[in-house]
Structure formats: structure tokens, C-alpha cells
Coordinates of N, CA and C in Angstrom, one line a residue:
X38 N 30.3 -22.4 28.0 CA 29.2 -21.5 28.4 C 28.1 -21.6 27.3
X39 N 26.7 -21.7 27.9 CA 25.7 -22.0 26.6 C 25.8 -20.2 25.5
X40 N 25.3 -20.6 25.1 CA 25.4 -19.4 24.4 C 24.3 -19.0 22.6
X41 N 23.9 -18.4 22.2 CA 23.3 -18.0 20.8 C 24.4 -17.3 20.1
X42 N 24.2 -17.6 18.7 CA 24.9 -17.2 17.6 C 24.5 -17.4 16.4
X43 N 24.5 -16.3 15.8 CA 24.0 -15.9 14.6 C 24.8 -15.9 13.5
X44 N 24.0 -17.4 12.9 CA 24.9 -17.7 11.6 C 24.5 -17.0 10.6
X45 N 23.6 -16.4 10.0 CA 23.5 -15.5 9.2 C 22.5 -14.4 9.3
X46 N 22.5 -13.6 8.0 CA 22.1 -12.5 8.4 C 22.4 -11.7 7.4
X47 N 21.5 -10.4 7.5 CA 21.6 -9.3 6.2 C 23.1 -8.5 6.2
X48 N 22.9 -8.2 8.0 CA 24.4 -7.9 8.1 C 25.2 -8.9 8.5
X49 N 26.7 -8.2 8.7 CA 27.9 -9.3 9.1 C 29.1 -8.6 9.7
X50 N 28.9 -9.0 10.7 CA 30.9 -9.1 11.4 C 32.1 -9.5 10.2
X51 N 33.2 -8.4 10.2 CA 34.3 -8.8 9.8 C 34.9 -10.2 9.9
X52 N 34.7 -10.8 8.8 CA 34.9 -11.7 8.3 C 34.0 -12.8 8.3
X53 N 32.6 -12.4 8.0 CA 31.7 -13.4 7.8 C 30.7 -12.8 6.9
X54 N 30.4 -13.8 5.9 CA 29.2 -13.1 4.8 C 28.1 -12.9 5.4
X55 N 27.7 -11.7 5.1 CA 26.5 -11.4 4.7 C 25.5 -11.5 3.7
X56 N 23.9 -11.6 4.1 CA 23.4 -12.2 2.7 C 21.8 -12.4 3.0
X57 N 20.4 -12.1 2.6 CA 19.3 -12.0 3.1 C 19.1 -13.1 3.7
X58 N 18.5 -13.0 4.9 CA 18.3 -14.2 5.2 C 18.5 -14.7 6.8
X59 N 18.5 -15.4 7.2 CA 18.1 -15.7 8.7 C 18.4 -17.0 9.1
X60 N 19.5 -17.0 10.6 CA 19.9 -18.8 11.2 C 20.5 -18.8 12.1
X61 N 20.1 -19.4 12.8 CA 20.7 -18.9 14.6 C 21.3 -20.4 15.3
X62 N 22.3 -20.1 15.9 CA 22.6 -21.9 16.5 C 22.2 -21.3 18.7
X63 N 21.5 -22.4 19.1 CA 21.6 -22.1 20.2 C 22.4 -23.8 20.9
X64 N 23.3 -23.0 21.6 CA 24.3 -24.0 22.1 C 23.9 -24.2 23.6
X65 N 22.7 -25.7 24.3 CA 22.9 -25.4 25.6 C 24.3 -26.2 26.2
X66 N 24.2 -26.8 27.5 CA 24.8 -28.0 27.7 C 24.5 -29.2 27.4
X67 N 23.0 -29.4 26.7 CA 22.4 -30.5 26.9 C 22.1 -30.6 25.3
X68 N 21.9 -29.7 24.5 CA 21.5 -30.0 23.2 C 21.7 -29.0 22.4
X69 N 21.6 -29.0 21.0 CA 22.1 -27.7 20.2 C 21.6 -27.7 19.0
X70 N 20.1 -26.4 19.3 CA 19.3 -26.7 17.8 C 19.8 -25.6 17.1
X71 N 19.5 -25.9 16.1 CA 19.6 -24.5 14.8 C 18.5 -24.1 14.1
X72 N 18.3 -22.9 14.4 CA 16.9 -22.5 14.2 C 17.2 -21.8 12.9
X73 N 16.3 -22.2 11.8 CA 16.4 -21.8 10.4 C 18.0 -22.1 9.8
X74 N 17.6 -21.9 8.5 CA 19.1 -22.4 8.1 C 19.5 -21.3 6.8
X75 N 19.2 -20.1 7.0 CA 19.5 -18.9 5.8 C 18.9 -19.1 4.3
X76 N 20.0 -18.7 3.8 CA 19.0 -18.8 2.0 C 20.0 -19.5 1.2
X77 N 21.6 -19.7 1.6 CA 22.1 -20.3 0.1 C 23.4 -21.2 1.4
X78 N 23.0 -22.5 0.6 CA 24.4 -23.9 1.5 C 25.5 -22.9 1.9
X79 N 26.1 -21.8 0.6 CA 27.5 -21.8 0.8 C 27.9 -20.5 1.7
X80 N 26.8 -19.9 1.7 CA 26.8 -18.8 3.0 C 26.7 -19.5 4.4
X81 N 25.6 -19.9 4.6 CA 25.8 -21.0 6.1 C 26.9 -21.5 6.5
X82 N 27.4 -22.2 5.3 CA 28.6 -23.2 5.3 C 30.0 -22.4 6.1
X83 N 30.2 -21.2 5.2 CA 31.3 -20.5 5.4 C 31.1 -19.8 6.7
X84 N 29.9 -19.5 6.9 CA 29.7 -18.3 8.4 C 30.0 -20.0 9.7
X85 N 29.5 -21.2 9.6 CA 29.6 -21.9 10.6 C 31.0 -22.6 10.8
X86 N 31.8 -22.5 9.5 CA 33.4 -22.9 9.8 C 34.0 -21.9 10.6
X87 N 33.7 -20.4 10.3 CA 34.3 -19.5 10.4 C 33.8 -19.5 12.2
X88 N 32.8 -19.9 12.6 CA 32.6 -20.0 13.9 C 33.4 -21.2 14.5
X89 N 33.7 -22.6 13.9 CA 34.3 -23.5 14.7 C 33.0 -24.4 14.8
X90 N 32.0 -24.1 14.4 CA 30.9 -25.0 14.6 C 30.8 -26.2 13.9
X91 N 30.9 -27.8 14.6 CA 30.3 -28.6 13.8 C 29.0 -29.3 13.3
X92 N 28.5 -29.7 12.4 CA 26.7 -29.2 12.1 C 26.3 -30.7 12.6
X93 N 27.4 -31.7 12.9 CA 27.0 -33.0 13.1 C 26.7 -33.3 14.0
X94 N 27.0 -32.2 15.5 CA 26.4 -32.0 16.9 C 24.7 -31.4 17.0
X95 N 24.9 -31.0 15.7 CA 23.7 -30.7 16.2 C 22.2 -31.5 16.3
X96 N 21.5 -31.3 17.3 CA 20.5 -32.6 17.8 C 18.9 -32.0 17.0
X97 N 18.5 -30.8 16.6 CA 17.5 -30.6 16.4 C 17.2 -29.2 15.5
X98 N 16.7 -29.1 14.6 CA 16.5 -28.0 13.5 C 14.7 -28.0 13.4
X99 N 15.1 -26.7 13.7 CA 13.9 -25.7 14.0 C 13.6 -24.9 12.3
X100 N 12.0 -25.3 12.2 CA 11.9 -24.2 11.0 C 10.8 -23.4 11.5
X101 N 11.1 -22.1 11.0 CA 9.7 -21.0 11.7 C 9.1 -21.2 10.4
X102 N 9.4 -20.9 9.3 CA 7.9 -20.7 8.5 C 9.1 -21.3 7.1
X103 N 8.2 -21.6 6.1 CA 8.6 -22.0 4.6 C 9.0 -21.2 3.7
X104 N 10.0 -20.2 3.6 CA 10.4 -19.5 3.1 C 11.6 -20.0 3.0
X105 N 12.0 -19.5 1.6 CA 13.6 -19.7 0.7 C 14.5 -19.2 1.6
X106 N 14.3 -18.0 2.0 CA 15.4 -16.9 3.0 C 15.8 -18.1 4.5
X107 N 15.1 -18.5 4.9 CA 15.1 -19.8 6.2 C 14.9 -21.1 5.6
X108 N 15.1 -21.8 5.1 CA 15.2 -23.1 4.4 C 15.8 -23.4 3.5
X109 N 16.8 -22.3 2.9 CA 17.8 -22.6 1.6 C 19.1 -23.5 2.5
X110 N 19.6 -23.4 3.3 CA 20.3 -23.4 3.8 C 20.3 -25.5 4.2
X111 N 18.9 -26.1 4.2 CA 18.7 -27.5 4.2 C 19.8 -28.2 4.0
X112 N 19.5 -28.5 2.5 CA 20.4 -29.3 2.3 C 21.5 -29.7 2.4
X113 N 22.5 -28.2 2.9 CA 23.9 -28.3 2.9 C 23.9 -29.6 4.2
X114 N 22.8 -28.6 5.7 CA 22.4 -29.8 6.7 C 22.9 -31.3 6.7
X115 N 21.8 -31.6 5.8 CA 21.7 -33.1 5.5 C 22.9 -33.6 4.9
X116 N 23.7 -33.0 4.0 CA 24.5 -34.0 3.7 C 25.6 -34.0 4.7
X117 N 25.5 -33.0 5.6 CA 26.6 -33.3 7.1 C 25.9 -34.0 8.2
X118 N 24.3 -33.7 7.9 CA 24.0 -34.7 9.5 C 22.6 -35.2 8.9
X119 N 22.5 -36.7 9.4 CA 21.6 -37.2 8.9 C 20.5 -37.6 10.5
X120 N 21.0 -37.2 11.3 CA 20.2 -38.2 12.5 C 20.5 -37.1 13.2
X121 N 18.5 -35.9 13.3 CA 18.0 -35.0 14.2 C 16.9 -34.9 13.6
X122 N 16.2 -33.7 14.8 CA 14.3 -34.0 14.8 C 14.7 -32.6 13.5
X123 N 13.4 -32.3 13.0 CA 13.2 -31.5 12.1 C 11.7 -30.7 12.5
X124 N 11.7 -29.9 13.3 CA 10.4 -29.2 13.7 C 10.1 -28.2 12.7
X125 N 8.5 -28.4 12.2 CA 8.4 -27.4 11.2 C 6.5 -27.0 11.2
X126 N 6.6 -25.8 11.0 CA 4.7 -26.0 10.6 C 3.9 -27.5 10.3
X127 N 2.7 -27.2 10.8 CA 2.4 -28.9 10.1 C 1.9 -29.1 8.9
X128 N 1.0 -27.8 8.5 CA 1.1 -27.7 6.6 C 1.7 -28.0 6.0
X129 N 3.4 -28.1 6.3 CA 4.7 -27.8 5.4 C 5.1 -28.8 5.7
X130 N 4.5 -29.8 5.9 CA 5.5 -31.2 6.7 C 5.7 -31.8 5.8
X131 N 5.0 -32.6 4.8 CA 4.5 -33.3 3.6 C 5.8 -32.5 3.1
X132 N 5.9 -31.5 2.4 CA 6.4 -31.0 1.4 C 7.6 -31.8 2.3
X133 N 8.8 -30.6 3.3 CA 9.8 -31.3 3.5 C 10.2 -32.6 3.5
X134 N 9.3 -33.8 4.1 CA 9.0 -35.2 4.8 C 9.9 -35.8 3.2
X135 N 9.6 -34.7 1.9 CA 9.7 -35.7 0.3 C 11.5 -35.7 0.1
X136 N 12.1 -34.7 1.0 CA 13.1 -34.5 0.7 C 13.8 -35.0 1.8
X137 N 13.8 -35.9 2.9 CA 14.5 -36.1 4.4 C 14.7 -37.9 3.8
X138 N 16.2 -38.1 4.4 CA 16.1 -39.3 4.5 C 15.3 -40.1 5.8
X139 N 15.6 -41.1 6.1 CA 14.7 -41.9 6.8 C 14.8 -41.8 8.1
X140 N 16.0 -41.3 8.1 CA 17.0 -41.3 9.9 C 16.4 -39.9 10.5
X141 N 15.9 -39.0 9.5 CA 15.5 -37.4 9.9 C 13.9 -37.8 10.0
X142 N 13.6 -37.6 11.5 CA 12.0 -37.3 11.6 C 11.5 -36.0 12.0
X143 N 10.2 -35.8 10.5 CA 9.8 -34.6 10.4 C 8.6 -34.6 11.6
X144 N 8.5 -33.8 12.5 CA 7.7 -33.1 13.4 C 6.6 -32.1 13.1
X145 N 5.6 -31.8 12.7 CA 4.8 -31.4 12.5 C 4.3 -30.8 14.0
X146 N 4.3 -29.3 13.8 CA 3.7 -28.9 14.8 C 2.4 -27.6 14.8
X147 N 1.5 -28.0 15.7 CA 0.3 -26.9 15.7 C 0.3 -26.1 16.9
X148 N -0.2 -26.6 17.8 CA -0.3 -25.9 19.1 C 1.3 -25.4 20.0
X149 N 1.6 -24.9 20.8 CA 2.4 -25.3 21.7 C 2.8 -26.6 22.3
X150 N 4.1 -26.5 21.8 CA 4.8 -27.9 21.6 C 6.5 -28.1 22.5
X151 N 6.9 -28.5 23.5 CA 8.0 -28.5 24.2 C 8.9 -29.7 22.9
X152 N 10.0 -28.7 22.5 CA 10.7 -29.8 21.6 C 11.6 -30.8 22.0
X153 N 11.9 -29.8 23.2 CA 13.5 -30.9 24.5 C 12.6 -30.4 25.8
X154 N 13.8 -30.5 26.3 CA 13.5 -30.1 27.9 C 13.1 -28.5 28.3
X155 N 14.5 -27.7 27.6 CA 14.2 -26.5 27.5 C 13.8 -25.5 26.7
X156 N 13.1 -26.0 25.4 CA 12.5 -25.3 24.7 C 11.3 -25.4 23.8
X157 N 10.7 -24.7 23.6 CA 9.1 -24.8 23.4 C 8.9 -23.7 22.4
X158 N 7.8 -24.7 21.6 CA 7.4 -24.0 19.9 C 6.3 -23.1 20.8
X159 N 6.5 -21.4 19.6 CA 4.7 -21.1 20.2 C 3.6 -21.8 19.8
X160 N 3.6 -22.7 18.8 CA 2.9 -23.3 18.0 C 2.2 -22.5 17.1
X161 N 1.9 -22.6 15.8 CA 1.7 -21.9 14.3 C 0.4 -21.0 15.0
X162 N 1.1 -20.0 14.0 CA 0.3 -18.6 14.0 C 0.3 -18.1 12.7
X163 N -1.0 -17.7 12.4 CA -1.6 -17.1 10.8 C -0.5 -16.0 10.5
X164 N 0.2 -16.5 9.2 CA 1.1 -15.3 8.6 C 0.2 -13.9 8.0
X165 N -1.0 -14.4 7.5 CA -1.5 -13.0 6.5 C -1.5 -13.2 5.5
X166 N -0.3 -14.2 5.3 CA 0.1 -14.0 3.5 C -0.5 -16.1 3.0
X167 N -0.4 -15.9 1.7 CA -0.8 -17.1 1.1 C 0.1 -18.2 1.6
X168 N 1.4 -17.6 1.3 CA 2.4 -19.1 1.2 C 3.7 -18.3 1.9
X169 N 4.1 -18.9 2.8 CA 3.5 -20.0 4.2 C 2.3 -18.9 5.2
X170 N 1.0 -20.2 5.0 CA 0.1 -19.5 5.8 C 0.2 -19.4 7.8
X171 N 1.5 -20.1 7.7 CA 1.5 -20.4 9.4 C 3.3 -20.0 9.6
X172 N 3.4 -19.8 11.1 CA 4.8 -19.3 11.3 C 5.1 -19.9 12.5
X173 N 6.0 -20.5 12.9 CA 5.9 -20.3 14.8 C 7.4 -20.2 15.2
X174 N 8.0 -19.8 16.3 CA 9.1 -19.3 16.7 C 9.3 -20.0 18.0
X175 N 10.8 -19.9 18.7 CA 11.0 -20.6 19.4 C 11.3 -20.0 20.3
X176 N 10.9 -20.3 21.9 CA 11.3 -20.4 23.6 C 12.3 -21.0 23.9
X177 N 13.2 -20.7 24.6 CA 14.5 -21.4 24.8 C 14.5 -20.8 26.5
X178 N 14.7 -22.1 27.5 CA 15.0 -21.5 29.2 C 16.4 -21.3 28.8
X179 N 17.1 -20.0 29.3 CA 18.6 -20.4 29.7 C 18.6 -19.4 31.2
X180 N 19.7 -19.7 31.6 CA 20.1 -19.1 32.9 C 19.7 -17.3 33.2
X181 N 19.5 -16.8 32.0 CA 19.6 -15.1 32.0 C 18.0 -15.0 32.0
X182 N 17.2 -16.2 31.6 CA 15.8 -16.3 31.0 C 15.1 -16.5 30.1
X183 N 13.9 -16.6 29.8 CA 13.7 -16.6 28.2 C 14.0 -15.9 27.0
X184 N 14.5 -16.8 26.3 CA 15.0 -16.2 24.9 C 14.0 -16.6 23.9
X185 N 13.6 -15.8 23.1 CA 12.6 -16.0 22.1 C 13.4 -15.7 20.7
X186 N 13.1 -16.5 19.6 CA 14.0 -16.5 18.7 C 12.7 -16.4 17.7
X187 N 12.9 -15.7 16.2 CA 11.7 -15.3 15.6 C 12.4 -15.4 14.0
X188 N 11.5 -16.0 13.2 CA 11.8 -15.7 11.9 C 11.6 -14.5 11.2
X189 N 10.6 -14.5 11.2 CA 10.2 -12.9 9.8 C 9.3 -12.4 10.7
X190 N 8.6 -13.2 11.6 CA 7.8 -12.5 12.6 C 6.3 -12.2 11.7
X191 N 5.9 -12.8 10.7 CA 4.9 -12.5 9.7 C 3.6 -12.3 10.7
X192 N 3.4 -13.0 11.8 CA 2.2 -12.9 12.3 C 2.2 -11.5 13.2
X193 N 3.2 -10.9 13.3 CA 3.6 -9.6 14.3 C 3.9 -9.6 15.3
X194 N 5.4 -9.3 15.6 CA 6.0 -9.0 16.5 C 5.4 -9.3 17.8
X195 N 5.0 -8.5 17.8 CA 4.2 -7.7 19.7 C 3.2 -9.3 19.9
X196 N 2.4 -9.4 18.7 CA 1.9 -10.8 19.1 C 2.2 -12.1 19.5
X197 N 3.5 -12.2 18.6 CA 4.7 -13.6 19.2 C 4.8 -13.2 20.4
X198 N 5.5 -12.0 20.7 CA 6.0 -12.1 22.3 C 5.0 -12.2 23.1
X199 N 3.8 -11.3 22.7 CA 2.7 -11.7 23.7 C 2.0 -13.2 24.3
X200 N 2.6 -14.3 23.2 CA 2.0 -15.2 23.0 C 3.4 -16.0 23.8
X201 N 4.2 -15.7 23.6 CA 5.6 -16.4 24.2 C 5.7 -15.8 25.8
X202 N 5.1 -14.7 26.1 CA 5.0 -14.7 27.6 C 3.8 -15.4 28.2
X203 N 3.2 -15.4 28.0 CA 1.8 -16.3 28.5 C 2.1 -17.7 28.2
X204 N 3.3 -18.3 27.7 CA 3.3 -19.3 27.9 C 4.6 -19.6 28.8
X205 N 5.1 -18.4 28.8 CA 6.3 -18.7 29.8 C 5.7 -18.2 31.0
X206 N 4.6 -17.4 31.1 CA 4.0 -16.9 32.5 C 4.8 -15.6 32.9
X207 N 5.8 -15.1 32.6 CA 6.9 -14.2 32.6 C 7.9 -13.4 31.6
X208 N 7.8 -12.2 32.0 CA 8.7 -11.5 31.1 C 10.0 -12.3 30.5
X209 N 10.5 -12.0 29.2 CA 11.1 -12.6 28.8 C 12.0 -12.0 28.9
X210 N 14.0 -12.8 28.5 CA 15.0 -12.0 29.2 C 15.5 -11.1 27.6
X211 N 14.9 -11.9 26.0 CA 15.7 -11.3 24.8 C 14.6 -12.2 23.8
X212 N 14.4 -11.0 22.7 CA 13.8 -11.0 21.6 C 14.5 -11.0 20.7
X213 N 15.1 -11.9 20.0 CA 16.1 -12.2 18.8 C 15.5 -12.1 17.6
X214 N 15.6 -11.9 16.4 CA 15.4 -12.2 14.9 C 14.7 -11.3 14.0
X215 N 14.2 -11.7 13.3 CA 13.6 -10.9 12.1 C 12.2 -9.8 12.6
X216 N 11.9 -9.2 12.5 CA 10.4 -8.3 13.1 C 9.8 -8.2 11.9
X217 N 9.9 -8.3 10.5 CA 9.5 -7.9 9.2 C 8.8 -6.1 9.2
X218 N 10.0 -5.3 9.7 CA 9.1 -3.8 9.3 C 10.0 -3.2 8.1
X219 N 10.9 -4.1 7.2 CA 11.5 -3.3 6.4 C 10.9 -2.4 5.7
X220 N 9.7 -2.8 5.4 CA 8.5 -1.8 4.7 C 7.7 -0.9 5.7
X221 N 7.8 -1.0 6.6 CA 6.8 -0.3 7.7 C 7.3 1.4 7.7
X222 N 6.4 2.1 8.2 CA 6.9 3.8 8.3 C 7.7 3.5 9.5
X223 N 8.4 5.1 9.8 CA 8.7 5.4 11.3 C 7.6 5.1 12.5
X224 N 6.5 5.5 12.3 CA 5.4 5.9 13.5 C 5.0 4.2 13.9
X225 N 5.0 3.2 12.4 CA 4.6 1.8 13.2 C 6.1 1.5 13.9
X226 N 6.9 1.9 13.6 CA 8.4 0.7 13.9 C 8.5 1.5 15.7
X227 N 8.4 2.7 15.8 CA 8.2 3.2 16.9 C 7.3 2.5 17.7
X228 N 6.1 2.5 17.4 CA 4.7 1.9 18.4 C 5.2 0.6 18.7
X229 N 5.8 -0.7 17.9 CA 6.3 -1.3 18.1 C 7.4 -1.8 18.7
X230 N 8.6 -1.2 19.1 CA 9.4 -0.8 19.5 C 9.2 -0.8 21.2
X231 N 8.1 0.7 21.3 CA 7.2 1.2 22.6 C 6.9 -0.3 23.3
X232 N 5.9 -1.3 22.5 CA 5.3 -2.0 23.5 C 6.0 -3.5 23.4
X233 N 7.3 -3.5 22.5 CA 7.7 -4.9 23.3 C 8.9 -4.5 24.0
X234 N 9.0 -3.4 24.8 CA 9.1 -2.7 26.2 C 8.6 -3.9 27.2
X235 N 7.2 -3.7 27.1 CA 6.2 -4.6 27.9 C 7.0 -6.1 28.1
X236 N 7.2 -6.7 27.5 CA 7.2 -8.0 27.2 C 8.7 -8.8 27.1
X237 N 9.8 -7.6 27.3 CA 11.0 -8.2 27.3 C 12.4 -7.3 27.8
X238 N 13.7 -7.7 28.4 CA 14.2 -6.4 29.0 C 15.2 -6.6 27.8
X239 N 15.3 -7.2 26.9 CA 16.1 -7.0 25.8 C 15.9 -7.2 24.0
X240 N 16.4 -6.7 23.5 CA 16.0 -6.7 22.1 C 17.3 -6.3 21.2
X241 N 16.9 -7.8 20.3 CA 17.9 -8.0 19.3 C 16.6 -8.1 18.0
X242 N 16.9 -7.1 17.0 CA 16.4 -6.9 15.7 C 17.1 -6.9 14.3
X243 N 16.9 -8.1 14.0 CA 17.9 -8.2 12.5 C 17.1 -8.8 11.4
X244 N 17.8 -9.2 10.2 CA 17.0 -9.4 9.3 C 16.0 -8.4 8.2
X245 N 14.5 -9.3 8.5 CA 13.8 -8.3 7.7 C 13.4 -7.6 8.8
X246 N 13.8 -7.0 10.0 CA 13.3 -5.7 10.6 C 13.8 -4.4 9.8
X247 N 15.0 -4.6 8.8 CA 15.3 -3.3 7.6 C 16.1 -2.1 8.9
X248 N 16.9 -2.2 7.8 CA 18.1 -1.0 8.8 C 17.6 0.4 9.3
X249 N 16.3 0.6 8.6 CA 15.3 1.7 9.3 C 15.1 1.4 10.8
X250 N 14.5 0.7 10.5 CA 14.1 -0.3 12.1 C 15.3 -0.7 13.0
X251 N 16.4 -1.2 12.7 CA 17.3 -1.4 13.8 C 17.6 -0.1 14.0
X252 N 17.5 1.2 13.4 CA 18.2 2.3 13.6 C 17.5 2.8 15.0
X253 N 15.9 2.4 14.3 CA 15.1 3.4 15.7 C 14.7 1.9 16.7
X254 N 15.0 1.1 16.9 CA 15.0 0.2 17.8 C 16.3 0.9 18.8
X255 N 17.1 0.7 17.9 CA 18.3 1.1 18.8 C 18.2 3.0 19.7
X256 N 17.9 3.4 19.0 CA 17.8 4.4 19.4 C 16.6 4.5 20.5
X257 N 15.3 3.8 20.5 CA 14.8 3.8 21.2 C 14.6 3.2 22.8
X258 N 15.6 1.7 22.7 CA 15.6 0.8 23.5 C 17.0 1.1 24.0
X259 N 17.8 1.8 23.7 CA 19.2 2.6 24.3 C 19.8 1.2 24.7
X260 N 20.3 1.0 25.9 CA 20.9 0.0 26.9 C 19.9 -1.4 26.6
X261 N 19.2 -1.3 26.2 CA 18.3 -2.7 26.1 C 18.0 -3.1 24.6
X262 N 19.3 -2.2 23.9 CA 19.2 -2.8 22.4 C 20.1 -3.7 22.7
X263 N 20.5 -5.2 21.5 CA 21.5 -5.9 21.8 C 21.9 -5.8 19.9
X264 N 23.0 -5.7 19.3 CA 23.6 -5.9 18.4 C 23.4 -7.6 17.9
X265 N 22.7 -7.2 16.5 CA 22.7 -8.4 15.8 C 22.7 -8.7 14.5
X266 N 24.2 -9.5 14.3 CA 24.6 -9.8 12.7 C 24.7 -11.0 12.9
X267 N 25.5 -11.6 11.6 CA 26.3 -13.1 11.7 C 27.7 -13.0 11.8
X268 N 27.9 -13.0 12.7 CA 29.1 -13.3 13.7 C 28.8 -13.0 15.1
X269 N 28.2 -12.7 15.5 CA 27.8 -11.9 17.0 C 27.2 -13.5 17.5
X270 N 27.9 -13.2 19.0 CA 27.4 -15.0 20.3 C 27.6 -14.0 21.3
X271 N 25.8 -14.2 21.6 CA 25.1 -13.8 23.0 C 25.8 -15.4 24.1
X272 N 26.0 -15.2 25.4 CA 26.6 -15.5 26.1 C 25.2 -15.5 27.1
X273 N 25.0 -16.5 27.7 CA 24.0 -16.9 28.5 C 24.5 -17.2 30.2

């Protein structure tokens, strides 16, 4: 059965580490990318044995934005798999491109970009911040609907998904990953909360959304919260 799973994460399921940071495998029948790759080899390493996962299947590695917390995780990659695409900002291409052997082609992406059949970059969006000035997150069709999968979410929340339904034309079926309100008050994580209502009938908040925020996510979105660590596989 296709399925998402969450290789790492701030929190964690009994018997898998926890550790800042963010990496998700999505398993279709046809291909199996891994979006972000956490912050340290030997955390990845251990959370993806402890799944059964082998990293040599996998056909394509997704980066949302250039941060250590989502790209520490590389190199363990490479020295298990040398032949998949490498989708990443296109600022950030050069940098990576110095570290890939020859068999890995680095993909630079801007606009809205279909990476396979079933899944599609939103294409880079202004972070705010200096370094990395661009972010983009990933669309995935599966059978339940769109799944949208999110790094730190630097450009904001509500605007990814707004920008991932207008390209899907339709409500999306689950909002996965990081929201970055670990710093934010109650009243923004709330209003937040409120309007990606609009835009999706489920929501999974981990990472830097900060345990404040999954608290009142959850509390807010009741039945339409979904639990998310590293060990947890959404079932499609």
C-alpha cells in the first residue's frame, strides 16, 4: 500500500530517535522520493533501518530549502545510493552540484515543476530570511488526494497551501511538516490553524511548528488533526 513516513523529527515513536530536524519517505507504486534528509547521517540511518527501508530504492530526493536541519542527512544518501534526481532550489544548485557524483543530476528548480508523474514542486518561494532566500515544498497525487509535504514552511504556511491548491485546482486531502511557529504567540498559531481549515481536510504539524503549536493545532482541528513523529506511516 503506498504510504508516507516520517523519518525524522523533533519527536519520536518508541524506539526511534528523535532529533531537530525534518525527512519524510513517500512510498508510491511507481517511485519513492525522500523529501529532506534531517540534520545528522546517524539519526536518519537508525530511524530508516528501524523502518525496513532501503535508501537504494529510492528514485528521487527532494530538498525544500538549504538548511543543516534538512540536508545533514546527504551524505549518509550518497554513499548508499548514487543514481537519483536531486530536486533543490535553483540558487542552491551550484553549492550541492560541488558535492554529487556524476551519476546524481542536480535539478534546479524555479517555477512549478512536475518531478514524476505524480508529483509537483510549488516552485521557490521568498523565505524572508538571508540564507536560504527560497523554499519550495512538495505535491504528491495519491488515492485519498493531495498531500502536500513542507519544510520549515519559511515563506508561511497558509501561503504554501494556498499556492499548492491553485495548482492542484482543489482542496487538498493532508498538510504534512514543519509550519515554523515555534516562536509565534497563541493568537498567530490559532489564526493559522483557523484558515488552513480552508485549504485542507487534514493536518499533520511537526518539527519547527514547536509543541505549543501541535498542542493548539490539535486542539483546534479535533478529528482533522493527524499525529506526527518519526515513526508514524500515513497509509494512502
Amino acid at each position: 500500500m503506498e504510504n508516507l513516513k516520517i523519518l525524522y523529527d523533533n519527536r519520536a515513536l518508541s524506539g526511534y530517535r528523535e532529533d531537530w530536524g525534518f525527512a519524510a519517505l513517500i512510498e508510491l507504486s511507481d517511485e519513492t522520493i525522500l523529501f529532506d534528509t534531517g540534520a545528522k547521517p546517524e539519526v536518519l540511518a537508525e530511524n530508516l533501518k528501524k523502518f525496513g527501508v532501503n535508501i537504494e530504492e529510492v528514485d528521487v530526493v527532494f530538498i525544500s530549502h538549504n538548511h543543516w536541519d534538512h540536508i545533514g542527512g546527504l551524505p549518509y544518501i550518497l554513499k548508499k545510493n548514487k543514481d537519483f534526481e536531486l530536486f533543490v532550489p535553483e540558487p542552491d544548485c551550484v553549492e550541492f552540484e560541488e558535492n554529487l557524483p556524476e551519476s546524481v543530476v542536480c535539478v534546479p528548480i524555479t517555477t512549478p515543476t512536475y518531478i514524476s508523474e505524480r508529483a509537483v514542486s510549488t516552485g521557490i518561494m521568498e523565505t524572508g530570511i538571508e540564507k536560504p532566500s527560497f523554499e519550495h515544498s512538495l505535491i504528491v497525487s495519491t488515492a485519498e488526494g493531495f498531500v502536500l509535504l513542507t519544510g520549515c514552511s519559511h515563506p508561511g504556511i497558509v501561503e504554501i497551501a494556498k499556492k499548492a491548491t491553485e495548482i492542484c485546482g482543489e482542496e487538498l486531502f493532508l498538510i504534512v511538516g514543519g509550519f515554523h511557529l515555534y516562536k509565534s504567540p497563541d493568537e498567530k498559531i490559532i489564526e493559522v490553524a483557523e484558515e488552513l481549515k480552508i485549504f485542507t481536510r487534514f493536518v499533520a504539524p511537526c518539527h519547527c511548528t514547536g509543541e505549543r503549536g501541535i498542542e493548539l493545532f490539535k486542539e483546534i482541528l479535533k478529528d482533522r488533526f493527524v499525529e506526527a513523529a518519526a515513526g508514524v506511516e500515513i497509509l494512502f
